[in-house]
Amino acid sequence: MSDIQQGILADVPATARHLFFTSTPDNQPARALRALANLVEGETIVAGLGQSLVQALGKNIPGLSVFPRYAGVGFDVPSTPAALWCWLRGDDRGELLHLTRQIEHALVPDLVLTQTIDAFRFQSGRDLTGYEDGTENPKGEAAIDAAIVKDTGPGLDGASFVAVQQWLHNFEHFETMQPEEQDNVIGRRRRDNQEITDAPPSAHVKRTAQESFDPEAFVLRRSMPWADDKRAGLVFVAFGKSTAAYEAQLARMVGAEDGISDALFRFTRPITGAYFWCPPMKKGRLDLSAIGI
């Protein structure tokens, strides 16, 4: 499908950068987005617009909202909206650095880069705890069905919604757990990635089993580890044809349904959280016709 930002459906790259932009006072959002449309080809750069940027144009994208905030027992799930998100994908960190500068300069003076997260693929696609990530990801046509908008009209079909969170791991605490306890937190055995049928109800796999929701809550995960000088964790990225499936999973993780919170919160915390609308493509560039550009 040529109207999709193809990086959404592609496997995670060897290295990546997540860029988050905020609107400046007296900005001209249309000017910034025209410049962005000339850069984004949907593969090396995947772009998503936040609700504030869409509203600055006096427009509305059905289904686009602000990321929800939750407070659980001993943990918080923050909402940290941004005007624009760009996911840079490649195998050369230096190239991504120069691409960052190119995007940043193109958006001046209307949008300013406020956060950068460098991410990378670990082993064959594992979290830094050693557990495989995205085991239950839909594939092929099922991935398109889960992640891509269709049958809504020109300028909307081929788009996607994405949830982006930065999770900070406490490795010292995780490593105090015995291997069996770690496996029960995740709900899978690290050594062979097999699901543990008698894992506790707080196990992450049981909290987020996509087929256990009504309706089923399938998303397409494209998460990758991140690290800086002293901290590390996971950049969680989940694409969907709407935000409904992800919100259902998150509500269950925090215990909104039954009071049982996800065991992940024992060793990791989200420190950011935002939703974005990823426009479709048309003739090799972003199709922004849905917002009047």
PDB file of C-alpha atoms in Angstrom:
ATOM      1  CA  MET A   1       0.000   0.000   0.000  1.00  0.00           C
ATOM      2  CA  SER A   2       1.710   3.159  -1.230  1.00  0.00           C
ATOM      3  CA  ASP A   3      -0.333   5.466   0.997  1.00  0.00           C
ATOM      4  CA  ILE A   4       1.264   4.208   4.233  1.00  0.00           C
ATOM      5  CA  GLN A   5       4.402   5.505   5.919  1.00  0.00           C
ATOM      6  CA  GLN A   6       6.271   2.269   5.248  1.00  0.00           C
ATOM      7  CA  GLY A   7       8.530   2.562   8.289  1.00  0.00           C
ATOM      8  CA  ILE A   8       5.475   1.722  10.408  1.00  0.00           C
ATOM      9  CA  LEU A   9       5.245  -1.760   8.894  1.00  0.00           C
ATOM     10  CA  ALA A  10       8.993  -2.398   8.527  1.00  0.00           C
ATOM     11  CA  ASP A  11      11.017  -4.271  11.128  1.00  0.00           C
ATOM     12  CA  VAL A  12      12.748  -2.163  13.763  1.00  0.00           C
ATOM     13  CA  PRO A  13      16.081  -0.790  12.512  1.00  0.00           C
ATOM     14  CA  ALA A  14      19.505  -1.245  14.037  1.00  0.00           C
ATOM     15  CA  THR A  15      19.420   2.273  15.448  1.00  0.00           C
ATOM     16  CA  ALA A  16      16.823   5.004  15.766  1.00  0.00           C
ATOM     17  CA  ARG A  17      16.125   8.475  17.124  1.00  0.00           C
ATOM     18  CA  HIS A  18      12.876   9.816  18.538  1.00  0.00           C
ATOM     19  CA  LEU A  19      12.485  13.577  18.187  1.00  0.00           C
ATOM     20  CA  PHE A  20       9.810  15.553  20.049  1.00  0.00           C
ATOM     21  CA  PHE A  21       8.986  19.117  19.045  1.00  0.00           C
ATOM     22  CA  THR A  22       7.040  21.887  20.788  1.00  0.00           C
ATOM     23  CA  SER A  23       5.373  24.840  19.070  1.00  0.00           C
ATOM     24  CA  THR A  24       6.931  28.252  19.621  1.00  0.00           C
ATOM     25  CA  PRO A  25       4.935  31.413  20.425  1.00  0.00           C
ATOM     26  CA  ASP A  26       3.444  33.072  17.340  1.00  0.00           C
ATOM     27  CA  ASN A  27       4.354  30.057  15.225  1.00  0.00           C
ATOM     28  CA  GLN A  28       3.040  29.376  11.745  1.00  0.00           C
ATOM     29  CA  PRO A  29       2.160  25.665  11.829  1.00  0.00           C
ATOM     30  CA  ALA A  30       1.291  25.425   8.142  1.00  0.00           C
ATOM     31  CA  ARG A  31       4.736  26.705   7.179  1.00  0.00           C
ATOM     32  CA  ALA A  32       6.423  24.146   9.438  1.00  0.00           C
ATOM     33  CA  LEU A  33       4.325  21.271   8.118  1.00  0.00           C
ATOM     34  CA  ARG A  34       4.987  22.169   4.489  1.00  0.00           C
ATOM     35  CA  ALA A  35       8.698  22.029   5.236  1.00  0.00           C
ATOM     36  CA  LEU A  36       8.228  18.713   7.036  1.00  0.00           C
ATOM     37  CA  ALA A  37       6.238  17.231   4.145  1.00  0.00           C
ATOM     38  CA  ASN A  38       9.191  17.851   1.836  1.00  0.00           C
ATOM     39  CA  LEU A  39      11.499  15.826   4.110  1.00  0.00           C
ATOM     40  CA  VAL A  40       9.396  12.892   5.255  1.00  0.00           C
ATOM     41  CA  GLU A  41       9.367   9.916   2.871  1.00  0.00           C
ATOM     42  CA  GLY A  42       7.819   7.576   5.443  1.00  0.00           C
ATOM     43  CA  GLU A  43      10.676   5.083   5.686  1.00  0.00           C
ATOM     44  CA  THR A  44      13.809   6.709   7.107  1.00  0.00           C
ATOM     45  CA  ILE A  45      11.566   9.307   8.758  1.00  0.00           C
ATOM     46  CA  VAL A  46       8.161   8.460  10.201  1.00  0.00           C
ATOM     47  CA  ALA A  47       6.257  11.520  11.419  1.00  0.00           C
ATOM     48  CA  GLY A  48       3.319  11.993  13.762  1.00  0.00           C
ATOM     49  CA  LEU A  49       1.333  15.130  14.627  1.00  0.00           C
ATOM     50  CA  GLY A  50       0.098  15.898  18.116  1.00  0.00           C
ATOM     51  CA  GLN A  51      -3.359  17.245  18.857  1.00  0.00           C
ATOM     52  CA  SER A  52      -2.105  20.743  19.682  1.00  0.00           C
ATOM     53  CA  LEU A  53      -0.463  21.119  16.265  1.00  0.00           C
ATOM     54  CA  VAL A  54      -3.612  19.964  14.469  1.00  0.00           C
ATOM     55  CA  GLN A  55      -5.758  22.321  16.530  1.00  0.00           C
ATOM     56  CA  ALA A  56      -3.392  25.221  15.792  1.00  0.00           C
ATOM     57  CA  LEU A  57      -4.537  24.862  12.193  1.00  0.00           C
ATOM     58  CA  GLY A  58      -8.180  25.006  13.261  1.00  0.00           C
ATOM     59  CA  LYS A  59      -8.608  21.362  12.229  1.00  0.00           C
ATOM     60  CA  ASN A  60      -9.625  18.105  13.855  1.00  0.00           C
ATOM     61  CA  ILE A  61      -8.543  14.527  13.209  1.00  0.00           C
ATOM     62  CA  PRO A  62     -11.245  12.103  14.386  1.00  0.00           C
ATOM     63  CA  GLY A  63      -9.799   9.873  17.084  1.00  0.00           C
ATOM     64  CA  LEU A  64      -6.766  11.995  17.912  1.00  0.00           C
ATOM     65  CA  SER A  65      -6.674  12.885  21.598  1.00  0.00           C
ATOM     66  CA  VAL A  66      -4.290  13.645  24.454  1.00  0.00           C
ATOM     67  CA  PHE A  67      -2.558  10.694  26.095  1.00  0.00           C
ATOM     68  CA  PRO A  68      -4.355   9.659  29.333  1.00  0.00           C
ATOM     69  CA  ARG A  69      -2.785  10.102  32.749  1.00  0.00           C
ATOM     70  CA  TYR A  70      -3.114   7.473  35.481  1.00  0.00           C
ATOM     71  CA  ALA A  71      -2.059   7.139  39.101  1.00  0.00           C
ATOM     72  CA  GLY A  72      -1.740   3.638  40.507  1.00  0.00           C
ATOM     73  CA  VAL A  73      -0.592   2.136  43.788  1.00  0.00           C
ATOM     74  CA  GLY A  74       2.990   3.378  44.001  1.00  0.00           C
ATOM     75  CA  PHE A  75       3.327   4.483  40.389  1.00  0.00           C
ATOM     76  CA  ASP A  76       2.227   7.179  37.945  1.00  0.00           C
ATOM     77  CA  VAL A  77       1.597   7.028  34.206  1.00  0.00           C
ATOM     78  CA  PRO A  78       2.298  10.554  32.945  1.00  0.00           C
ATOM     79  CA  SER A  79       0.876  12.372  29.960  1.00  0.00           C
ATOM     80  CA  THR A  80       3.489  14.497  28.188  1.00  0.00           C
ATOM     81  CA  PRO A  81       1.999  15.734  24.898  1.00  0.00           C
ATOM     82  CA  ALA A  82       4.127  17.147  22.106  1.00  0.00           C
ATOM     83  CA  ALA A  83       3.287  18.998  18.911  1.00  0.00           C
ATOM     84  CA  LEU A  84       5.301  16.719  16.624  1.00  0.00           C
ATOM     85  CA  TRP A  85       7.128  13.395  16.809  1.00  0.00           C
ATOM     86  CA  CYS A  86       9.656  12.133  14.277  1.00  0.00           C
ATOM     87  CA  TRP A  87      11.015   8.603  14.367  1.00  0.00           C
ATOM     88  CA  LEU A  88      14.340   8.410  12.515  1.00  0.00           C
ATOM     89  CA  ARG A  89      15.297   4.919  11.391  1.00  0.00           C
ATOM     90  CA  GLY A  90      18.610   3.596  10.068  1.00  0.00           C
ATOM     91  CA  ASP A  91      21.818   1.687  10.715  1.00  0.00           C
ATOM     92  CA  ASP A  92      24.242   4.594  11.130  1.00  0.00           C
ATOM     93  CA  ARG A  93      23.920   6.790  14.197  1.00  0.00           C
ATOM     94  CA  GLY A  94      25.937   9.564  12.562  1.00  0.00           C
ATOM     95  CA  GLU A  95      23.534   9.727   9.638  1.00  0.00           C
ATOM     96  CA  LEU A  96      20.629  10.056  12.060  1.00  0.00           C
ATOM     97  CA  LEU A  97      22.426  12.899  13.828  1.00  0.00           C
ATOM     98  CA  HIS A  98      22.755  14.829  10.568  1.00  0.00           C
ATOM     99  CA  LEU A  99      19.154  14.034   9.656  1.00  0.00           C
ATOM    100  CA  THR A 100      18.098  15.426  13.037  1.00  0.00           C
ATOM    101  CA  ARG A 101      19.875  18.686  12.292  1.00  0.00           C
ATOM    102  CA  GLN A 102      18.249  18.897   8.871  1.00  0.00           C
ATOM    103  CA  ILE A 103      14.753  18.461  10.318  1.00  0.00           C
ATOM    104  CA  GLU A 104      15.430  20.834  13.196  1.00  0.00           C
ATOM    105  CA  HIS A 105      16.650  23.584  10.867  1.00  0.00           C
ATOM    106  CA  ALA A 106      13.716  23.101   8.487  1.00  0.00           C
ATOM    107  CA  LEU A 107      11.177  23.637  11.274  1.00  0.00           C
ATOM    108  CA  VAL A 108      12.739  26.792  12.730  1.00  0.00           C
ATOM    109  CA  PRO A 109      11.257  29.146  13.919  1.00  0.00           C
ATOM    110  CA  ASP A 110       7.880  27.442  14.296  1.00  0.00           C
ATOM    111  CA  LEU A 111       8.762  24.213  16.112  1.00  0.00           C
ATOM    112  CA  VAL A 112      11.608  23.636  18.551  1.00  0.00           C
ATOM    113  CA  LEU A 113      13.217  20.295  19.392  1.00  0.00           C
ATOM    114  CA  THR A 114      12.665  19.685  23.114  1.00  0.00           C
ATOM    115  CA  GLN A 115      13.584  16.008  23.549  1.00  0.00           C
ATOM    116  CA  THR A 116      15.734  13.464  21.735  1.00  0.00           C
ATOM    117  CA  ILE A 117      15.873   9.764  22.601  1.00  0.00           C
ATOM    118  CA  ASP A 118      18.456   7.526  20.964  1.00  0.00           C
ATOM    119  CA  ALA A 119      17.271   3.930  20.620  1.00  0.00           C
ATOM    120  CA  PHE A 120      18.823   0.727  19.306  1.00  0.00           C
ATOM    121  CA  ARG A 121      18.076  -2.907  18.575  1.00  0.00           C
ATOM    122  CA  PHE A 122      19.374  -5.279  21.264  1.00  0.00           C
ATOM    123  CA  GLN A 123      20.309  -8.780  20.137  1.00  0.00           C
ATOM    124  CA  SER A 124      17.508 -10.134  17.913  1.00  0.00           C
ATOM    125  CA  GLY A 125      14.909  -7.676  19.240  1.00  0.00           C
ATOM    126  CA  ARG A 126      14.896  -7.949  23.000  1.00  0.00           C
ATOM    127  CA  ASP A 127      14.294  -5.611  25.878  1.00  0.00           C
ATOM    128  CA  LEU A 128      17.416  -4.884  27.938  1.00  0.00           C
ATOM    129  CA  THR A 129      16.104  -7.320  30.558  1.00  0.00           C
ATOM    130  CA  GLY A 130      16.693 -10.062  27.980  1.00  0.00           C
ATOM    131  CA  TYR A 131      13.051 -10.797  27.190  1.00  0.00           C
ATOM    132  CA  GLU A 132      11.862 -10.857  23.581  1.00  0.00           C
ATOM    133  CA  ASP A 133       9.753  -7.846  22.674  1.00  0.00           C
ATOM    134  CA  GLY A 134       6.688  -7.908  20.443  1.00  0.00           C
ATOM    135  CA  THR A 135       6.184 -11.685  20.415  1.00  0.00           C
ATOM    136  CA  GLU A 136       2.444 -11.369  19.750  1.00  0.00           C
ATOM    137  CA  ASN A 137       2.785  -8.717  17.047  1.00  0.00           C
ATOM    138  CA  PRO A 138       0.348  -9.256  14.167  1.00  0.00           C
ATOM    139  CA  LYS A 139       2.017  -9.944  10.831  1.00  0.00           C
ATOM    140  CA  GLY A 140       1.225  -9.366   7.160  1.00  0.00           C
ATOM    141  CA  GLU A 141      -2.347  -8.343   6.467  1.00  0.00           C
ATOM    142  CA  ALA A 142      -3.154  -8.663  10.173  1.00  0.00           C
ATOM    143  CA  ALA A 143      -0.541  -5.977  10.919  1.00  0.00           C
ATOM    144  CA  ILE A 144      -2.113  -3.656   8.364  1.00  0.00           C
ATOM    145  CA  ASP A 145      -5.581  -4.337   9.776  1.00  0.00           C
ATOM    146  CA  ALA A 146      -4.375  -3.509  13.302  1.00  0.00           C
ATOM    147  CA  ALA A 147      -2.273  -0.449  12.555  1.00  0.00           C
ATOM    148  CA  ILE A 148      -3.640   1.330   9.494  1.00  0.00           C
ATOM    149  CA  VAL A 149      -6.772   3.439   9.031  1.00  0.00           C
ATOM    150  CA  LYS A 150      -9.003   2.446   6.118  1.00  0.00           C
ATOM    151  CA  ASP A 151     -12.459   3.163   4.687  1.00  0.00           C
ATOM    152  CA  THR A 152     -12.606   6.667   6.174  1.00  0.00           C
ATOM    153  CA  GLY A 153     -11.906   8.781   3.099  1.00  0.00           C
ATOM    154  CA  PRO A 154      -9.123  10.614   1.253  1.00  0.00           C
ATOM    155  CA  GLY A 155      -6.434  12.132   3.456  1.00  0.00           C
ATOM    156  CA  LEU A 156      -7.272   9.717   6.279  1.00  0.00           C
ATOM    157  CA  ASP A 157      -6.984   6.244   4.743  1.00  0.00           C
ATOM    158  CA  GLY A 158      -3.425   4.958   5.125  1.00  0.00           C
ATOM    159  CA  ALA A 159      -2.838   6.957   8.315  1.00  0.00           C
ATOM    160  CA  SER A 160      -2.090   5.494  11.735  1.00  0.00           C
ATOM    161  CA  PHE A 161      -2.227   6.512  15.376  1.00  0.00           C
ATOM    162  CA  VAL A 162       0.748   5.880  17.632  1.00  0.00           C
ATOM    163  CA  ALA A 163       1.358   5.772  21.372  1.00  0.00           C
ATOM    164  CA  VAL A 164       4.926   6.612  22.432  1.00  0.00           C
ATOM    165  CA  GLN A 165       6.241   6.146  25.974  1.00  0.00           C
ATOM    166  CA  GLN A 166       9.728   6.232  27.429  1.00  0.00           C
ATOM    167  CA  TRP A 167      10.089   3.614  30.177  1.00  0.00           C
ATOM    168  CA  LEU A 168      12.905   3.823  32.728  1.00  0.00           C
ATOM    169  CA  HIS A 169      14.112   0.462  34.086  1.00  0.00           C
ATOM    170  CA  ASN A 170      15.433  -0.144  37.595  1.00  0.00           C
ATOM    171  CA  PHE A 171      17.902  -2.918  36.796  1.00  0.00           C
ATOM    172  CA  GLU A 172      19.238  -3.101  40.338  1.00  0.00           C
ATOM    173  CA  HIS A 173      15.794  -4.013  41.645  1.00  0.00           C
ATOM    174  CA  PHE A 174      15.047  -6.366  38.756  1.00  0.00           C
ATOM    175  CA  GLU A 175      18.287  -8.218  39.351  1.00  0.00           C
ATOM    176  CA  THR A 176      17.395  -8.882  43.009  1.00  0.00           C
ATOM    177  CA  MET A 177      14.578 -11.141  41.759  1.00  0.00           C
ATOM    178  CA  GLN A 178      15.173 -14.840  41.200  1.00  0.00           C
ATOM    179  CA  PRO A 179      14.917 -15.965  37.533  1.00  0.00           C
ATOM    180  CA  GLU A 180      11.569 -17.659  38.155  1.00  0.00           C
ATOM    181  CA  GLU A 181      10.208 -14.482  39.741  1.00  0.00           C
ATOM    182  CA  GLN A 182      11.435 -12.424  36.772  1.00  0.00           C
ATOM    183  CA  ASP A 183       9.690 -14.841  34.400  1.00  0.00           C
ATOM    184  CA  ASN A 184       6.452 -14.486  36.359  1.00  0.00           C
ATOM    185  CA  VAL A 185       6.648 -10.708  36.115  1.00  0.00           C
ATOM    186  CA  ILE A 186       6.746 -10.978  32.326  1.00  0.00           C
ATOM    187  CA  GLY A 187       4.614 -14.111  31.958  1.00  0.00           C
ATOM    188  CA  ARG A 188       7.139 -15.799  29.662  1.00  0.00           C
ATOM    189  CA  ARG A 189      10.317 -17.772  30.245  1.00  0.00           C
ATOM    190  CA  ARG A 190      13.348 -15.784  29.191  1.00  0.00           C
ATOM    191  CA  ARG A 191      15.295 -18.868  28.077  1.00  0.00           C
ATOM    192  CA  ASP A 192      12.796 -20.008  25.415  1.00  0.00           C
ATOM    193  CA  ASN A 193      10.139 -17.228  25.256  1.00  0.00           C
ATOM    194  CA  GLN A 194       7.377 -19.702  26.096  1.00  0.00           C
ATOM    195  CA  GLU A 195       4.294 -18.340  27.827  1.00  0.00           C
ATOM    196  CA  ILE A 196       3.803 -19.502  31.421  1.00  0.00           C
ATOM    197  CA  THR A 197       0.261 -20.830  31.655  1.00  0.00           C
ATOM    198  CA  ASP A 198       0.087 -20.633  35.457  1.00  0.00           C
ATOM    199  CA  ALA A 199       1.732 -17.207  35.758  1.00  0.00           C
ATOM    200  CA  PRO A 200       0.037 -14.874  38.268  1.00  0.00           C
ATOM    201  CA  PRO A 201      -2.746 -12.576  36.999  1.00  0.00           C
ATOM    202  CA  SER A 202      -0.385  -9.605  37.356  1.00  0.00           C
ATOM    203  CA  ALA A 203       2.025 -11.009  34.732  1.00  0.00           C
ATOM    204  CA  HIS A 204       2.487  -8.584  31.857  1.00  0.00           C
ATOM    205  CA  VAL A 205       1.529 -11.122  29.200  1.00  0.00           C
ATOM    206  CA  LYS A 206      -1.766 -11.818  30.977  1.00  0.00           C
ATOM    207  CA  ARG A 207      -2.503  -8.139  31.526  1.00  0.00           C
ATOM    208  CA  THR A 208      -2.045  -7.321  27.836  1.00  0.00           C
ATOM    209  CA  ALA A 209      -3.170 -10.494  26.003  1.00  0.00           C
ATOM    210  CA  GLN A 210      -4.617  -8.792  22.930  1.00  0.00           C
ATOM    211  CA  GLU A 211      -7.217 -11.451  22.155  1.00  0.00           C
ATOM    212  CA  SER A 212      -8.616 -11.328  25.713  1.00  0.00           C
ATOM    213  CA  PHE A 213     -10.279  -7.936  25.196  1.00  0.00           C
ATOM    214  CA  ASP A 214     -13.746  -7.316  23.770  1.00  0.00           C
ATOM    215  CA  PRO A 215     -13.225  -6.180  21.091  1.00  0.00           C
ATOM    216  CA  GLU A 216      -9.757  -7.653  20.614  1.00  0.00           C
ATOM    217  CA  ALA A 217      -7.042  -5.069  21.240  1.00  0.00           C
ATOM    218  CA  PHE A 218      -4.337  -5.679  18.647  1.00  0.00           C
ATOM    219  CA  VAL A 219      -1.586  -3.109  18.150  1.00  0.00           C
ATOM    220  CA  LEU A 220       1.642  -3.172  16.150  1.00  0.00           C
ATOM    221  CA  ARG A 221       4.614  -2.715  18.471  1.00  0.00           C
ATOM    222  CA  ARG A 222       7.830  -1.149  17.286  1.00  0.00           C
ATOM    223  CA  SER A 223       9.578  -0.710  20.642  1.00  0.00           C
ATOM    224  CA  MET A 224      13.347  -0.417  21.075  1.00  0.00           C
ATOM    225  CA  PRO A 225      15.738  -0.069  24.037  1.00  0.00           C
ATOM    226  CA  TRP A 226      17.295   3.281  24.882  1.00  0.00           C
ATOM    227  CA  ALA A 227      20.223   4.308  27.072  1.00  0.00           C
ATOM    228  CA  ASP A 228      22.108   7.410  28.126  1.00  0.00           C
ATOM    229  CA  ASP A 229      25.055   7.878  30.486  1.00  0.00           C
ATOM    230  CA  LYS A 230      23.361   6.490  33.603  1.00  0.00           C
ATOM    231  CA  ARG A 231      19.849   5.422  32.670  1.00  0.00           C
ATOM    232  CA  ALA A 232      18.245   2.933  30.311  1.00  0.00           C
ATOM    233  CA  GLY A 233      14.938   1.357  29.453  1.00  0.00           C
ATOM    234  CA  LEU A 234      12.507   0.912  26.582  1.00  0.00           C
ATOM    235  CA  VAL A 235      10.927   3.328  24.130  1.00  0.00           C
ATOM    236  CA  PHE A 236       7.486   1.772  23.792  1.00  0.00           C
ATOM    237  CA  VAL A 237       5.913   2.451  20.389  1.00  0.00           C
ATOM    238  CA  ALA A 238       2.505   1.011  19.432  1.00  0.00           C
ATOM    239  CA  PHE A 239       0.711   1.805  16.182  1.00  0.00           C
ATOM    240  CA  GLY A 240      -3.030   1.325  15.789  1.00  0.00           C
ATOM    241  CA  LYS A 241      -5.919   2.154  13.474  1.00  0.00           C
ATOM    242  CA  SER A 242      -7.174   4.084  16.509  1.00  0.00           C
ATOM    243  CA  THR A 243      -5.987   4.611  20.074  1.00  0.00           C
ATOM    244  CA  ALA A 244      -8.755   2.366  21.456  1.00  0.00           C
ATOM    245  CA  ALA A 245      -6.775  -0.887  21.570  1.00  0.00           C
ATOM    246  CA  TYR A 246      -3.812   0.705  23.314  1.00  0.00           C
ATOM    247  CA  GLU A 247      -6.019   2.524  25.815  1.00  0.00           C
ATOM    248  CA  ALA A 248      -7.756  -0.751  26.677  1.00  0.00           C
ATOM    249  CA  GLN A 249      -4.402  -2.402  27.345  1.00  0.00           C
ATOM    250  CA  LEU A 250      -3.108   0.519  29.402  1.00  0.00           C
ATOM    251  CA  ALA A 251      -6.269   0.645  31.532  1.00  0.00           C
ATOM    252  CA  ARG A 252      -5.855  -3.025  32.375  1.00  0.00           C
ATOM    253  CA  MET A 253      -2.147  -2.575  33.106  1.00  0.00           C
ATOM    254  CA  VAL A 254      -2.848   0.090  35.731  1.00  0.00           C
ATOM    255  CA  GLY A 255      -5.608  -2.025  37.303  1.00  0.00           C
ATOM    256  CA  ALA A 256      -8.546   0.126  36.238  1.00  0.00           C
ATOM    257  CA  GLU A 257     -10.628  -2.994  35.520  1.00  0.00           C
ATOM    258  CA  ASP A 258      -9.968  -5.235  38.509  1.00  0.00           C
ATOM    259  CA  GLY A 259      -7.488  -3.511  40.809  1.00  0.00           C
ATOM    260  CA  ILE A 260      -4.610  -5.739  39.676  1.00  0.00           C
ATOM    261  CA  SER A 261      -1.711  -3.692  38.333  1.00  0.00           C
ATOM    262  CA  ASP A 262       0.818  -5.007  35.870  1.00  0.00           C
ATOM    263  CA  ALA A 263       3.871  -6.571  37.508  1.00  0.00           C
ATOM    264  CA  LEU A 264       6.061  -4.522  35.160  1.00  0.00           C
ATOM    265  CA  PHE A 265       5.598  -1.601  37.536  1.00  0.00           C
ATOM    266  CA  ARG A 266       7.717  -3.505  40.051  1.00  0.00           C
ATOM    267  CA  PHE A 267      10.884  -2.613  38.135  1.00  0.00           C
ATOM    268  CA  THR A 268      10.063  -0.032  35.443  1.00  0.00           C
ATOM    269  CA  ARG A 269       8.144   3.231  35.116  1.00  0.00           C
ATOM    270  CA  PRO A 270       6.923   5.313  32.181  1.00  0.00           C
ATOM    271  CA  ILE A 271       8.381   8.811  32.324  1.00  0.00           C
ATOM    272  CA  THR A 272       6.654  10.150  29.185  1.00  0.00           C
ATOM    273  CA  GLY A 273       3.503   9.384  27.214  1.00  0.00           C
ATOM    274  CA  ALA A 274       1.993  10.927  24.070  1.00  0.00           C
ATOM    275  CA  TYR A 275      -0.330  10.182  21.151  1.00  0.00           C
ATOM    276  CA  PHE A 276       0.294  11.238  17.562  1.00  0.00           C
ATOM    277  CA  TRP A 277      -1.498  10.974  14.213  1.00  0.00           C
ATOM    278  CA  CYS A 278       0.760   9.663  11.461  1.00  0.00           C
ATOM    279  CA  PRO A 279      -0.568  11.017   8.149  1.00  0.00           C
ATOM    280  CA  PRO A 280      -0.724   8.874   5.023  1.00  0.00           C
ATOM    281  CA  MET A 281       1.550   9.324   2.017  1.00  0.00           C
ATOM    282  CA  LYS A 282       0.727  10.589  -1.460  1.00  0.00           C
ATOM    283  CA  LYS A 283       3.162  10.658  -4.360  1.00  0.00           C
ATOM    284  CA  GLY A 284       6.125  10.081  -2.049  1.00  0.00           C
ATOM    285  CA  ARG A 285       5.407  12.824   0.487  1.00  0.00           C
ATOM    286  CA  LEU A 286       3.185  13.341   3.508  1.00  0.00           C
ATOM    287  CA  ASP A 287      -0.472  13.778   2.603  1.00  0.00           C
ATOM    288  CA  LEU A 288      -1.652  16.618   4.829  1.00  0.00           C
ATOM    289  CA  SER A 289      -4.864  17.311   2.942  1.00  0.00           C
ATOM    290  CA  ALA A 290      -6.940  16.213   5.956  1.00  0.00           C
ATOM    291  CA  ILE A 291      -5.659  19.270   7.822  1.00  0.00           C
ATOM    292  CA  GLY A 292      -5.907  21.658   4.899  1.00  0.00           C
ATOM    293  CA  ILE A 293      -2.288  21.578   3.680  1.00  0.00           C
TER     294      ILE A 293
END
